[in-house]
mmCIF file of C-alpha atoms in Angstrom:
data_model
loop_
_atom_site.group_PDB
_atom_site.id
_atom_site.type_symbol
_atom_site.label_atom_id
_atom_site.label_comp_id
_atom_site.label_asym_id
_atom_site.label_seq_id
_atom_site.Cartn_x
_atom_site.Cartn_y
_atom_site.Cartn_z
ATOM 1 C CA LEU A 719 -16.638 -58.377 -45.893
ATOM 2 C CA GLY A 720 -20.610 -57.007 -44.575
ATOM 3 C CA LYS A 721 -23.319 -57.333 -46.809
ATOM 4 C CA SER A 722 -23.592 -54.210 -48.076
ATOM 5 C CA ALA A 723 -19.818 -53.816 -48.600
ATOM 6 C CA LYS A 724 -20.448 -57.276 -50.697
ATOM 7 C CA SER A 725 -23.259 -55.511 -52.460
ATOM 8 C CA ARG A 726 -21.527 -52.436 -53.039
ATOM 9 C CA ILE A 727 -18.585 -54.500 -54.671
ATOM 10 C CA ARG A 728 -21.321 -56.479 -56.854
ATOM 11 C CA ARG A 729 -22.733 -53.510 -57.798
ATOM 12 C CA LEU A 730 -19.269 -52.076 -59.039
ATOM 13 C CA GLY A 731 -18.529 -55.189 -60.770
ATOM 14 C CA PHE A 732 -21.995 -54.683 -62.997
ATOM 15 C CA GLN A 733 -21.270 -50.785 -63.908
ATOM 16 C CA ARG A 734 -17.506 -52.187 -65.114
ATOM 17 C CA GLU A 735 -19.270 -55.212 -66.871
ATOM 18 C CA ARG A 736 -21.538 -52.484 -68.327
ATOM 19 C CA ALA A 737 -18.636 -50.321 -69.446
ATOM 20 C CA LEU A 738 -16.992 -53.164 -71.285
ATOM 21 C CA VAL A 739 -20.043 -54.061 -73.255
ATOM 22 C CA GLN A 740 -20.209 -50.897 -74.336
ATOM 23 C CA SER A 741 -16.169 -50.573 -75.332
ATOM 24 C CA LEU A 742 -17.023 -53.778 -77.164
ATOM 25 C CA TRP A 743 -19.888 -52.557 -78.760
ATOM 26 C CA LYS A 744 -17.761 -49.383 -80.074
ATOM 27 C CA LEU A 745 -15.024 -51.871 -81.765
ATOM 28 C CA GLY A 746 -17.870 -53.154 -83.473
ATOM 29 C CA PHE A 747 -18.958 -56.553 -81.575
ATOM 30 C CA ALA A 748 -22.821 -57.649 -80.736
ATOM 31 C CA CYS A 749 -22.708 -58.463 -77.071
ATOM 32 C CA VAL A 750 -25.257 -60.541 -74.853
ATOM 33 C CA ARG A 751 -24.979 -60.369 -70.969
ATOM 34 C CA GLY A 752 -26.045 -63.226 -69.121
ATOM 35 C CA PRO A 753 -27.812 -62.808 -66.187
ATOM 36 C CA ALA A 754 -26.938 -62.051 -62.862
ATOM 37 C CA SER A 755 -25.488 -65.060 -60.753
ATOM 38 C CA GLY A 756 -27.775 -66.871 -58.550
ATOM 39 C CA SER A 757 -30.532 -65.737 -60.755
ATOM 40 C CA LYS A 758 -32.650 -68.957 -62.052
ATOM 41 C CA THR A 759 -31.482 -68.702 -65.814
ATOM 42 C CA ARG A 760 -27.998 -70.104 -64.044
ATOM 43 C CA ARG A 761 -29.389 -73.618 -64.041
ATOM 44 C CA VAL A 762 -28.715 -73.861 -67.766
ATOM 45 C CA ILE A 763 -24.397 -73.087 -68.798
ATOM 46 C CA TYR A 764 -24.273 -69.363 -68.809
ATOM 47 C CA PRO A 765 -21.206 -66.990 -69.651
ATOM 48 C CA ASP A 766 -21.064 -63.487 -67.953
ATOM 49 C CA ILE A 767 -20.895 -61.736 -71.834
ATOM 50 C CA VAL A 768 -20.819 -63.348 -75.552
ATOM 51 C CA ALA A 769 -19.220 -60.832 -77.672
ATOM 52 C CA MET A 770 -19.422 -61.564 -81.603
ATOM 53 C CA LYS A 771 -18.291 -59.795 -84.335
ATOM 54 C CA GLU A 772 -18.921 -60.836 -87.918
ATOM 55 C CA GLY A 773 -18.972 -64.714 -87.253
ATOM 56 C CA THR A 774 -16.128 -64.744 -84.455
ATOM 57 C CA ILE A 775 -17.656 -65.783 -81.067
ATOM 58 C CA LEU A 776 -15.770 -64.693 -77.749
ATOM 59 C CA VAL A 777 -17.161 -66.418 -74.417
ATOM 60 C CA ILE A 778 -16.302 -64.635 -71.784
ATOM 61 C CA GLU A 779 -16.182 -65.153 -67.739
ATOM 62 C CA VAL A 780 -15.810 -61.886 -65.771
ATOM 63 C CA LYS A 781 -13.511 -61.526 -62.594
ATOM 64 C CA THR A 782 -12.167 -58.929 -60.564
ATOM 65 C CA SER A 783 -8.504 -58.617 -59.500
ATOM 66 C CA ASP A 784 -7.038 -56.441 -56.874
ATOM 67 C CA ARG A 785 -3.766 -57.215 -58.373
ATOM 68 C CA ARG A 786 -2.130 -58.180 -54.464
ATOM 69 C CA LYS A 787 -3.139 -62.318 -55.202
ATOM 70 C CA PRO A 788 -4.126 -64.491 -58.049
ATOM 71 C CA ILE A 789 -7.410 -64.863 -58.989
ATOM 72 C CA TYR A 790 -8.720 -68.321 -58.055
ATOM 73 C CA ILE A 791 -11.237 -70.111 -60.555
ATOM 74 C CA GLU A 792 -13.293 -73.540 -59.607
ATOM 75 C CA ARG A 793 -12.715 -76.277 -62.362
ATOM 76 C CA ARG A 794 -16.610 -76.744 -62.631
ATOM 77 C CA GLN A 795 -16.621 -73.327 -63.607
ATOM 78 C CA VAL A 796 -13.730 -73.475 -66.193
ATOM 79 C CA GLU A 797 -15.298 -76.735 -67.369
ATOM 80 C CA ARG A 798 -18.926 -75.171 -68.354
ATOM 81 C CA LEU A 799 -17.202 -71.708 -70.146
ATOM 82 C CA LYS A 800 -15.347 -74.243 -72.367
ATOM 83 C CA GLU A 801 -18.129 -76.420 -73.066
ATOM 84 C CA PHE A 802 -20.129 -73.592 -74.281
ATOM 85 C CA ALA A 803 -17.237 -72.257 -76.392
ATOM 86 C CA ARG A 804 -17.259 -75.671 -77.872
ATOM 87 C CA ARG A 805 -20.729 -75.914 -78.824
ATOM 88 C CA ALA A 806 -20.792 -72.329 -80.251
ATOM 89 C CA GLY A 807 -17.060 -72.764 -81.938
ATOM 90 C CA GLY A 808 -16.388 -69.564 -79.812
ATOM 91 C CA ILE A 809 -13.182 -68.866 -78.059
ATOM 92 C CA PRO A 810 -13.195 -69.590 -74.205
ATOM 93 C CA LEU A 811 -11.869 -66.066 -71.958
ATOM 94 C CA ILE A 812 -11.501 -64.690 -68.529
ATOM 95 C CA GLY A 813 -12.225 -61.134 -68.326
ATOM 96 C CA VAL A 814 -9.716 -59.880 -65.522
ATOM 97 C CA SER A 815 -11.145 -56.701 -64.437
ATOM 98 C CA PHE A 816 -8.915 -54.804 -62.349
ATOM 99 C CA ALA A 817 -10.570 -53.192 -59.017
ATOM 100 C CA ASP A 818 -8.138 -49.995 -59.140
ATOM 101 C CA GLY A 819 -10.350 -49.077 -62.310
ATOM 102 C CA THR A 820 -7.249 -49.279 -64.887
ATOM 103 C CA GLY A 821 -9.369 -51.379 -67.446
ATOM 104 C CA TRP A 822 -9.638 -55.365 -68.570
ATOM 105 C CA LYS A 823 -7.086 -57.621 -69.604
ATOM 106 C CA PHE A 824 -8.595 -61.181 -71.370
ATOM 107 C CA VAL A 825 -6.699 -64.194 -70.472
ATOM 108 C CA ARG A 826 -7.183 -67.780 -72.516
ATOM 109 C CA VAL A 827 -8.120 -70.591 -71.191
ATOM 110 C CA GLU A 828 -5.202 -72.127 -72.159
ATOM 111 C CA ASP A 829 -3.190 -69.865 -70.157
ATOM 112 C CA LEU A 830 -4.791 -70.804 -67.144
ATOM 113 C CA VAL A 831 -2.408 -72.614 -64.480
ATOM 114 C CA LYS A 832 -3.856 -75.324 -62.632
ATOM 115 C CA THR A 833 -3.620 -75.636 -58.970
ATOM 116 C CA ARG A 834 -2.750 -78.885 -57.198
ATOM 117 C CA GLY A 835 -6.091 -78.787 -55.970
ATOM 118 C CA GLY A 836 -7.757 -79.248 -59.772
ATOM 119 C CA ASN A 837 -9.145 -75.615 -59.799
ATOM 120 C CA TYR A 838 -7.334 -72.715 -62.166
ATOM 121 C CA LYS A 839 -5.875 -69.637 -61.321
ATOM 122 C CA VAL A 840 -4.810 -66.345 -63.001
ATOM 123 C CA ASP A 841 -0.997 -65.000 -61.480
ATOM 124 C CA ASP A 842 1.306 -62.041 -62.823
ATOM 125 C CA GLU A 843 2.789 -64.572 -65.154
ATOM 126 C CA VAL A 844 -0.498 -65.636 -66.434
ATOM 127 C CA LEU A 845 -1.629 -61.956 -66.792
ATOM 128 C CA ALA A 846 1.397 -61.411 -68.706
ATOM 129 C CA LYS A 847 0.308 -63.378 -71.608
ATOM 130 C CA SER A 848 -3.438 -61.974 -71.617
ATOM 131 C CA LEU A 849 -4.781 -60.004 -74.461
ATOM 132 C CA SER A 850 -6.266 -56.648 -74.279
ATOM 133 C CA LEU A 851 -9.214 -55.302 -75.888
ATOM 134 C CA ARG A 852 -7.798 -53.737 -78.756
ATOM 135 C CA ASP A 853 -6.520 -57.430 -78.963
ATOM 136 C CA LEU A 854 -9.969 -58.880 -78.958
ATOM 137 C CA ALA A 855 -10.835 -56.564 -81.843
ATOM 138 C CA ARG A 856 -7.941 -57.793 -84.108
ATOM 139 C CA ILE A 857 -8.668 -61.227 -83.280
ATOM 140 C CA ALA A 858 -12.148 -60.956 -84.745
ATOM 141 C CA ASP A 859 -10.934 -58.928 -87.802
ATOM 142 C CA LYS A 860 -8.328 -61.282 -88.986
ATOM 143 C CA SER A 861 -10.848 -64.174 -88.427
ATOM 144 C CA HIS A 862 -13.164 -62.136 -90.887
ATOM 145 C CA LYS A 863 -10.623 -61.921 -93.432
ATOM 146 C CA LEU A 864 -9.420 -65.350 -93.283
ATOM 147 C CA ASP A 865 -13.080 -66.251 -94.145
ATOM 148 C CA GLU A 866 -13.115 -63.740 -97.203
ATOM 149 C CA TYR A 867 -9.758 -65.228 -98.291
ATOM 150 C CA LEU A 868 -10.765 -68.981 -97.988
ATOM 151 C CA SER A 869 -14.409 -68.116 -100.178
ATOM 152 C CA SER A 870 -13.069 -65.778 -102.766
ATOM 153 C CA LEU B 944 -56.744 -57.955 -71.188
ATOM 154 C CA GLY B 945 -56.822 -57.044 -67.615
ATOM 155 C CA LYS B 946 -53.545 -56.958 -65.518
ATOM 156 C CA SER B 947 -53.368 -60.258 -64.165
ATOM 157 C CA ALA B 948 -54.207 -61.837 -67.530
ATOM 158 C CA LYS B 949 -51.582 -60.139 -68.988
ATOM 159 C CA SER B 950 -49.103 -61.433 -66.514
ATOM 160 C CA ARG B 951 -50.344 -64.829 -67.238
ATOM 161 C CA ILE B 952 -49.385 -64.770 -71.079
ATOM 162 C CA ARG B 953 -45.953 -63.092 -70.073
ATOM 163 C CA ARG B 954 -45.186 -66.221 -67.806
ATOM 164 C CA LEU B 955 -46.764 -68.353 -70.546
ATOM 165 C CA GLY B 956 -43.946 -66.600 -73.100
ATOM 166 C CA PHE B 957 -41.252 -66.933 -70.655
ATOM 167 C CA GLN B 958 -41.998 -71.027 -70.317
ATOM 168 C CA ARG B 959 -42.254 -71.076 -73.903
ATOM 169 C CA GLU B 960 -38.796 -69.291 -74.588
ATOM 170 C CA ARG B 961 -36.949 -71.402 -71.676
ATOM 171 C CA ALA B 962 -38.404 -74.542 -73.360
ATOM 172 C CA LEU B 963 -37.331 -73.480 -76.826
ATOM 173 C CA VAL B 964 -33.772 -72.871 -75.464
ATOM 174 C CA GLN B 965 -34.224 -76.434 -73.885
ATOM 175 C CA SER B 966 -34.542 -77.759 -77.407
ATOM 176 C CA LEU B 967 -31.872 -76.011 -79.160
ATOM 177 C CA TRP B 968 -29.708 -76.890 -76.535
ATOM 178 C CA LYS B 969 -30.592 -80.690 -77.379
ATOM 179 C CA LEU B 970 -30.031 -79.824 -80.794
ATOM 180 C CA GLY B 971 -26.216 -78.820 -80.169
ATOM 181 C CA PHE B 972 -26.501 -75.412 -79.645
ATOM 182 C CA ALA B 973 -25.077 -73.121 -77.524
ATOM 183 C CA CYS B 974 -27.786 -70.417 -76.407
ATOM 184 C CA VAL B 975 -28.157 -66.816 -74.489
ATOM 185 C CA ARG B 976 -31.383 -65.392 -73.712
ATOM 186 C CA GLY B 977 -31.796 -61.503 -73.506
ATOM 187 C CA PRO B 978 -33.257 -59.996 -70.268
ATOM 188 C CA ALA B 979 -37.040 -59.392 -69.781
ATOM 189 C CA SER B 980 -38.312 -56.965 -72.161
ATOM 190 C CA GLY B 981 -38.320 -53.313 -70.365
ATOM 191 C CA SER B 982 -35.585 -53.739 -68.188
ATOM 192 C CA LYS B 983 -32.525 -51.665 -68.024
ATOM 193 C CA THR B 984 -30.031 -53.606 -70.100
ATOM 194 C CA ARG B 985 -32.648 -53.151 -73.199
ATOM 195 C CA ARG B 986 -31.457 -49.642 -73.637
ATOM 196 C CA VAL B 987 -28.535 -51.421 -75.838
ATOM 197 C CA ILE B 988 -29.668 -53.575 -78.699
ATOM 198 C CA TYR B 989 -30.489 -57.421 -77.433
ATOM 199 C CA PRO B 990 -32.441 -60.047 -78.895
ATOM 200 C CA ASP B 991 -34.957 -62.170 -77.082
ATOM 201 C CA ILE B 992 -32.207 -65.242 -78.148
ATOM 202 C CA VAL B 993 -28.634 -65.961 -79.313
ATOM 203 C CA ALA B 994 -28.257 -69.608 -80.349
ATOM 204 C CA MET B 995 -24.690 -70.717 -81.279
ATOM 205 C CA LYS B 996 -23.140 -73.718 -82.769
ATOM 206 C CA GLU B 997 -19.512 -74.172 -84.388
ATOM 207 C CA GLY B 998 -19.779 -70.753 -85.808
ATOM 208 C CA THR B 999 -23.175 -70.068 -86.777
ATOM 209 C CA ILE B 1000 -24.854 -67.617 -85.404
ATOM 210 C CA LEU B 1001 -28.613 -67.468 -84.978
ATOM 211 C CA VAL B 1002 -30.167 -64.145 -83.983
ATOM 212 C CA ILE B 1003 -34.041 -64.461 -82.709
ATOM 213 C CA GLU B 1004 -36.690 -62.211 -81.613
ATOM 214 C CA VAL B 1005 -39.591 -64.192 -80.262
ATOM 215 C CA LYS B 1006 -43.447 -63.555 -81.069
ATOM 216 C CA THR B 1007 -46.514 -65.345 -80.074
ATOM 217 C CA SER B 1008 -49.006 -66.409 -82.573
ATOM 218 C CA ASP B 1009 -52.930 -67.117 -82.240
ATOM 219 C CA ARG B 1010 -53.012 -68.149 -85.769
ATOM 220 C CA ARG B 1011 -56.027 -66.460 -86.414
ATOM 221 C CA LYS B 1012 -54.383 -62.630 -87.312
ATOM 222 C CA PRO B 1013 -51.228 -61.856 -88.623
ATOM 223 C CA ILE B 1014 -48.143 -60.971 -86.283
ATOM 224 C CA TYR B 1015 -47.176 -57.192 -86.239
ATOM 225 C CA ILE B 1016 -43.650 -56.291 -85.556
ATOM 226 C CA GLU B 1017 -42.665 -52.574 -85.251
ATOM 227 C CA ARG B 1018 -40.092 -51.781 -88.063
ATOM 228 C CA ARG B 1019 -37.867 -50.242 -85.304
ATOM 229 C CA GLN B 1020 -37.145 -53.727 -83.928
ATOM 230 C CA VAL B 1021 -36.786 -55.570 -87.254
ATOM 231 C CA GLU B 1022 -34.091 -53.070 -87.898
ATOM 232 C CA ARG B 1023 -32.510 -53.839 -84.478
ATOM 233 C CA LEU B 1024 -32.581 -56.967 -84.907
ATOM 234 C CA LYS B 1025 -30.899 -56.787 -88.195
ATOM 235 C CA GLU B 1026 -28.313 -53.940 -87.005
ATOM 236 C CA PHE B 1027 -27.357 -57.083 -84.086
ATOM 237 C CA ALA B 1028 -27.057 -59.261 -86.700
ATOM 238 C CA ARG B 1029 -24.990 -57.628 -89.295
ATOM 239 C CA ARG B 1030 -22.266 -56.803 -86.370
ATOM 240 C CA ALA B 1031 -22.611 -60.249 -85.121
ATOM 241 C CA GLY B 1032 -22.317 -62.148 -88.447
ATOM 242 C CA GLY B 1033 -25.330 -63.737 -87.778
ATOM 243 C CA ILE B 1034 -29.031 -64.542 -89.214
ATOM 244 C CA PRO B 1035 -31.785 -62.496 -87.887
ATOM 245 C CA LEU B 1036 -35.050 -64.709 -87.405
ATOM 246 C CA ILE B 1037 -38.177 -63.972 -85.924
ATOM 247 C CA GLY B 1038 -39.104 -67.261 -83.547
ATOM 248 C CA VAL B 1039 -43.086 -67.665 -83.771
ATOM 249 C CA SER B 1040 -44.559 -69.865 -80.734
ATOM 250 C CA PHE B 1041 -48.216 -70.998 -81.168
ATOM 251 C CA ALA B 1042 -50.735 -70.283 -78.806
ATOM 252 C CA ASP B 1043 -51.790 -73.650 -79.254
ATOM 253 C CA GLY B 1044 -48.742 -75.135 -77.830
ATOM 254 C CA THR B 1045 -47.916 -76.684 -81.607
ATOM 255 C CA GLY B 1046 -44.395 -75.714 -81.459
ATOM 256 C CA TRP B 1047 -42.368 -73.565 -82.929
ATOM 257 C CA LYS B 1048 -41.546 -71.655 -86.604
ATOM 258 C CA PHE B 1049 -38.849 -69.384 -87.893
ATOM 259 C CA VAL B 1050 -39.091 -66.656 -90.154
ATOM 260 C CA ARG B 1051 -35.805 -65.019 -92.121
ATOM 261 C CA VAL B 1052 -36.482 -61.477 -91.769
ATOM 262 C CA GLU B 1053 -36.237 -61.173 -95.438
ATOM 263 C CA ASP B 1054 -39.153 -63.416 -95.511
ATOM 264 C CA LEU B 1055 -41.189 -60.407 -94.014
ATOM 265 C CA VAL B 1056 -43.495 -58.834 -95.495
ATOM 266 C CA LYS B 1057 -43.630 -54.786 -95.419
ATOM 267 C CA THR B 1058 -46.983 -53.100 -94.583
ATOM 268 C CA ARG B 1059 -47.872 -49.854 -96.136
ATOM 269 C CA GLY B 1060 -47.352 -48.489 -92.627
ATOM 270 C CA GLY B 1061 -43.730 -49.178 -92.830
ATOM 271 C CA ASN B 1062 -43.874 -52.013 -90.353
ATOM 272 C CA TYR B 1063 -43.713 -55.526 -90.769
ATOM 273 C CA LYS B 1064 -45.701 -58.813 -90.659
ATOM 274 C CA VAL B 1065 -45.758 -62.449 -90.410
ATOM 275 C CA ASP B 1066 -49.178 -63.572 -92.442
ATOM 276 C CA ASP B 1067 -49.726 -67.184 -93.457
ATOM 277 C CA GLU B 1068 -47.818 -67.261 -96.413
ATOM 278 C CA VAL B 1069 -44.802 -65.935 -94.407
ATOM 279 C CA LEU B 1070 -45.268 -69.058 -92.135
ATOM 280 C CA ALA B 1071 -45.441 -71.203 -95.004
ATOM 281 C CA LYS B 1072 -41.974 -70.171 -95.840
ATOM 282 C CA SER B 1073 -40.567 -70.882 -92.287
ATOM 283 C CA LEU B 1074 -38.610 -72.869 -91.154
ATOM 284 C CA SER B 1075 -38.716 -75.835 -88.353
ATOM 285 C CA LEU B 1076 -35.998 -76.595 -85.138
ATOM 286 C CA ARG B 1077 -34.342 -79.008 -87.430
ATOM 287 C CA ASP B 1078 -33.763 -76.706 -90.084
ATOM 288 C CA LEU B 1079 -32.110 -74.810 -87.832
ATOM 289 C CA ALA B 1080 -29.962 -77.365 -86.901
ATOM 290 C CA ARG B 1081 -29.147 -78.578 -90.384
ATOM 291 C CA ILE B 1082 -28.018 -75.047 -91.701
ATOM 292 C CA ALA B 1083 -25.519 -75.112 -88.602
ATOM 293 C CA ASP B 1084 -24.235 -78.421 -89.460
ATOM 294 C CA LYS B 1085 -24.002 -77.332 -93.308
ATOM 295 C CA SER B 1086 -22.126 -74.037 -92.711
ATOM 296 C CA HIS B 1087 -19.584 -76.008 -90.382
ATOM 297 C CA LYS B 1088 -18.885 -78.487 -93.409
ATOM 298 C CA LEU B 1089 -18.802 -75.701 -95.635
ATOM 299 C CA ASP B 1090 -15.766 -73.987 -93.252
ATOM 300 C CA GLU B 1091 -14.108 -77.362 -93.423
ATOM 301 C CA TYR B 1092 -14.293 -78.270 -96.672
ATOM 302 C CA LEU B 1093 -13.195 -74.413 -97.422
ATOM 303 C CA SER B 1094 -10.245 -74.527 -95.363
ATOM 304 C CA SER B 1095 -9.143 -78.851 -96.252
#
């Protein structure tokens, strides 16, 4: 890919991420977006999006899929995502944005398939087990109700 | 203040914020920093720092104090901070960085004093009730233990 095609893809990804934050906000989440990849603050572990609702924390790393081939994710990136979620007490997720504009799917880190090289991939089988935006809201509402139940 | 003095102060504030994130990280928190003030993403409500530890969420707006006069905070900024924390299920705090380099204090939003104009201020009396970095870690550890207690 040429430089301008790459920057166009990056811009598109950025716009989709912003749209996701707006959707999550409408579902009642408070969201924070990490700085763009490659920026200096990236030295610290930093997920793409953190979405919080009444104490439930979703830690999201964003990837784009063209639906033709699996998404490969470096082991180190998955480990960082898990470490951030472990500290926060949150749920680590891979947010998959489809290049054809058909919305988002969210893959639980434990559902990722390990490759022979020790990295991870998201294929059709993994996507079949993924969560929708509505599922994320339900998870947050459920843990909230659980808290209320436990403290009453 | 001239333009270069202002940009020097901004840079200093930025460095202190980064140091705070590193301290919070050492205390076991996962942290996310918001984009710099004035950037486009500021259209959405966006606190300076969100620090999370095992489900406890601290939502922090950062201010600098020269210890000579109170810090004034616009009502709208406090309302946005509270709204973000309400959605997240977190604790809204004003993080006060002292210009003389003597560290940080954290003011609970409910301890802020309302001015006659409807805005808020942090004066010496408010600072006397503020929390230290260690206090923040204790709050996070305590709520974690409480959760364990409730679910056992």
